[in-house]
Every structure is written in structure tokens, then in C-alpha cells.
XYZ file of N, CA and C in Angstrom:
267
model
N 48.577 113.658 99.165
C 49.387 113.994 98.019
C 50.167 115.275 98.270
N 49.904 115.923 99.046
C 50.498 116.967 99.719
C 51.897 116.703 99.547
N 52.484 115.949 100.335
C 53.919 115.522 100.706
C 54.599 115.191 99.751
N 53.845 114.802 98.457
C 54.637 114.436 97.691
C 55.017 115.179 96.384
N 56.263 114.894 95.631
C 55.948 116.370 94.324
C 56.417 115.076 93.132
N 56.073 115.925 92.073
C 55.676 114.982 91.351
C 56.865 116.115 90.163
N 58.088 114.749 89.202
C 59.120 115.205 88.308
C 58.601 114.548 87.544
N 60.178 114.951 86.779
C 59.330 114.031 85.063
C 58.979 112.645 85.210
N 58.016 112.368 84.138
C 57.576 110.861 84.266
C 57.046 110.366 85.221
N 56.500 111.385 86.316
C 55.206 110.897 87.367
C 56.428 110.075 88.501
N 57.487 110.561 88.732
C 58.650 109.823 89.448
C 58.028 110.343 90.841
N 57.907 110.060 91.651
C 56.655 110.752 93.070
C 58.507 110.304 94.420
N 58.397 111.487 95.082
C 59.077 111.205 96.096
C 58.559 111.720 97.480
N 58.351 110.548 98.341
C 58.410 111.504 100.042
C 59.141 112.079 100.193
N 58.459 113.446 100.568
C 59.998 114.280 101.300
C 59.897 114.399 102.519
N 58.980 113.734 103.178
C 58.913 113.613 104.800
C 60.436 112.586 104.779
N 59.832 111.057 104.063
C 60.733 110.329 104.189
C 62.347 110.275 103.603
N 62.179 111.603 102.732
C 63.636 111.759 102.203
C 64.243 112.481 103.534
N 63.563 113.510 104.242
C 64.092 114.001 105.188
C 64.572 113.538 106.439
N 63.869 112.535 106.459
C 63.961 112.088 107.771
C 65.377 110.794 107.510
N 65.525 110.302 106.128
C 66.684 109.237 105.739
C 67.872 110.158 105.529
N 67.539 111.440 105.401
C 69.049 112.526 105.203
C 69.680 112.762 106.937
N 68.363 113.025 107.656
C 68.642 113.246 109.075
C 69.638 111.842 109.623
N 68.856 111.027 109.564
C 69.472 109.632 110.140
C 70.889 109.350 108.958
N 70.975 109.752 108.296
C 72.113 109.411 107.309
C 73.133 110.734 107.925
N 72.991 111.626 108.382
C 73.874 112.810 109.125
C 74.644 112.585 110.348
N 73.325 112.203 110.844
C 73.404 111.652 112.449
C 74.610 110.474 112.281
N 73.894 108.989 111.563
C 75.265 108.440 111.896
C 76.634 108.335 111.244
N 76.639 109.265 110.604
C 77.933 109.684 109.716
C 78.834 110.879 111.052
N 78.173 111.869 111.840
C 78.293 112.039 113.101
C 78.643 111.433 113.717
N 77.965 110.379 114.089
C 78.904 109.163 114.974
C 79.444 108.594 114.621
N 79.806 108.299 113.915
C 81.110 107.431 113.086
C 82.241 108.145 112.929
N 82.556 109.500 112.910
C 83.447 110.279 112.884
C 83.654 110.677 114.417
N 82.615 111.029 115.191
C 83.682 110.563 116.492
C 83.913 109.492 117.340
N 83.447 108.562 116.922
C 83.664 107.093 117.077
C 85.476 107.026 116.533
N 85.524 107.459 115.373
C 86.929 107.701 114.519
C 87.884 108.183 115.680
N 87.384 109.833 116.073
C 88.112 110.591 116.687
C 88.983 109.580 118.036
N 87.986 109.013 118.621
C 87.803 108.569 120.347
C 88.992 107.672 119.645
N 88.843 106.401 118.719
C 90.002 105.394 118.293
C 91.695 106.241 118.691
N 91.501 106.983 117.475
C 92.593 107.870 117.276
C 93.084 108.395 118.543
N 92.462 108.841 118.890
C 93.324 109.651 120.395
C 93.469 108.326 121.010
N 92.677 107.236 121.441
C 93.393 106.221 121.970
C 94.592 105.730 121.952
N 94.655 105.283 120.259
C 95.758 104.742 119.808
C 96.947 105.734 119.960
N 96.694 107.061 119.723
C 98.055 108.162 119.832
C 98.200 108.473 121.456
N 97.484 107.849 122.301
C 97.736 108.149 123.609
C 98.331 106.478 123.888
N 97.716 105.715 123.425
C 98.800 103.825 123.559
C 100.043 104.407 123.162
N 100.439 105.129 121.928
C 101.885 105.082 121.430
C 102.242 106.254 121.956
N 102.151 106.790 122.409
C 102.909 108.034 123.327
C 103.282 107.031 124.695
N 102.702 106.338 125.067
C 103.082 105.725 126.476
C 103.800 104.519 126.404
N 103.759 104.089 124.294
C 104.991 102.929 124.160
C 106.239 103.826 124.081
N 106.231 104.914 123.558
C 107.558 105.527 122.973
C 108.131 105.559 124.656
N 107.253 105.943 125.501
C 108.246 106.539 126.674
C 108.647 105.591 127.489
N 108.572 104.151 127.269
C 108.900 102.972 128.372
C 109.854 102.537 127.343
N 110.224 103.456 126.193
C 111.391 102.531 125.332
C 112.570 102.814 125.670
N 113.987 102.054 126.388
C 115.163 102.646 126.715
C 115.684 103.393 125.736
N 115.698 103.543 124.680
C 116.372 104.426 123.417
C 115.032 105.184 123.018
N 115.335 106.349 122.650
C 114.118 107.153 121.934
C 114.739 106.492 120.708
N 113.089 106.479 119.871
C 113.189 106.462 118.164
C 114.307 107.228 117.799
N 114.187 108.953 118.132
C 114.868 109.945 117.123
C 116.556 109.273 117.247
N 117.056 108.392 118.446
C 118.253 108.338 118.530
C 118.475 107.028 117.834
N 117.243 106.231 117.871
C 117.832 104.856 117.438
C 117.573 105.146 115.760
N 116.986 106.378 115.120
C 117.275 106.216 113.854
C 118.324 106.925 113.354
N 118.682 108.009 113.853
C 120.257 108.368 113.763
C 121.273 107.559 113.781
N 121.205 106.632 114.563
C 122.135 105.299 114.721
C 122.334 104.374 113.450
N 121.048 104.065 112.889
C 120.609 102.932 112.130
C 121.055 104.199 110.782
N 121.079 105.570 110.629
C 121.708 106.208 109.692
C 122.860 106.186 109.712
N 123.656 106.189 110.635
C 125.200 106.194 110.753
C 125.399 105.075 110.317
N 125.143 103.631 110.918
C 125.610 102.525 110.391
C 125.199 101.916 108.632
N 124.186 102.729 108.129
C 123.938 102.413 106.870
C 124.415 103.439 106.108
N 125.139 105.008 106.439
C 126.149 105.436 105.956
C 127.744 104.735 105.683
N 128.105 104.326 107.043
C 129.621 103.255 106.958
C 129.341 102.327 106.246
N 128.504 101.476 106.087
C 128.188 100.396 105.427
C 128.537 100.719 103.549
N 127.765 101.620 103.352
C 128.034 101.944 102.075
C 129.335 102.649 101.758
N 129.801 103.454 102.739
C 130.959 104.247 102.275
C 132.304 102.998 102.009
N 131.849 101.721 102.937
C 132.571 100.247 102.463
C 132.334 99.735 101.760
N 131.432 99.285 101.262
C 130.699 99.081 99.797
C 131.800 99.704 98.787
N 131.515 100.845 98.623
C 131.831 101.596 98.090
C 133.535 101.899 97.829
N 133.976 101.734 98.940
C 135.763 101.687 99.156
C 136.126 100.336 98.466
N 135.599 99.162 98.884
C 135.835 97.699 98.521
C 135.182 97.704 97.058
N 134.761 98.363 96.099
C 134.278 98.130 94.954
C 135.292 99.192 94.130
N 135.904 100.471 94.611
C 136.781 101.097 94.431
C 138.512 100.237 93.978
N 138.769 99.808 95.187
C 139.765 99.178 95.188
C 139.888 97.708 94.545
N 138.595 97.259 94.380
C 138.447 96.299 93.523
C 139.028 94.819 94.757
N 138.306 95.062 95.460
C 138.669 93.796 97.147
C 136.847 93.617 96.770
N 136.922 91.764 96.336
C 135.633 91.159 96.601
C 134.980 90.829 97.916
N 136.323 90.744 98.836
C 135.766 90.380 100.464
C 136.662 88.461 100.721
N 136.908 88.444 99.269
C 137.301 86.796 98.774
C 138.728 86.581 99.842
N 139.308 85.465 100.325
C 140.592 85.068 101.033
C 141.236 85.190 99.068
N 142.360 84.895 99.277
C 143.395 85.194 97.992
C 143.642 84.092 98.230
């Protein structure tokens, strides 16, 4: 009875066995987070070695894909101005 302590209503808990389920509940919460880590650097070391076999870097091909969806609208925009549906007459 040592091990055990006693709360309201005679509720009795091991604390050998609470201790030892906190330990093992630490431990693999520990490994699971660098289990996490090891993924992560994988995957950011896979996409560092896709970005660099790509003939266009990202930063240029989204500058691009901004320019052309700037003109796009500034036509939009001209052709809704001038009141031109795109229609033959």
C-alpha cells in the first residue's frame, strides 16, 4: 500500500505505474518528433534537388505567369472600356 495514495472517494492510483506510462508516453512522443524531423529534412532535401534540375527557376517562372496575368487583365479591362465583346461585327 505504500505505492499507492489514496484521493477522494478511495480513488487509489499506482504511481510506480503512472510513472513509468508518463516515461514511455515521453519517450515515444520523442520519437515521433524526430521521426517528424528526419521526414522533413528528407522531403526539403527531395525539393531542393527538384528545384535545381528545373530549366526555369520558380522565382522566374512566377514573374512570368505575373506579367502575363497582368496583360491579360489590363485587356480585359481595355475591351470592356471600349465596349469590344471580342464578337466578328
Amino acid at each position: 500500500m505504500a505505492t499507492n495514495q489514496n484521493f477522494i472517494g478511495g480513488f487509489q492510483v499506482n504511481r510506480h505505474l503512472l510513472i513509468a506510462g508518463a516515461a514511455l508516453t515521453g519517450a515515444g512522443a520523442l520519437i515521433g518528433l524526430t521521426g517528424t524531423v528526419i521526414v522533413g529534412a528528407a522531403l526539403a532535401s527531395a525539393g531542393r534537388g527538384w528545384v535545381r534540375q528545373l530549366d526555369t527557376p520558380p522565382s522566374e517562372l512566377a514573374t512570368r505567369k505575373l506579367h502575363q496575368a497582368r496583360a491579360a487583365s489590363l485587356a480585359g479591362l481595355e475591351a470592356w472600356r471600349t465596349g469590344t465583346d471580342g464578337s466578328p461585327n
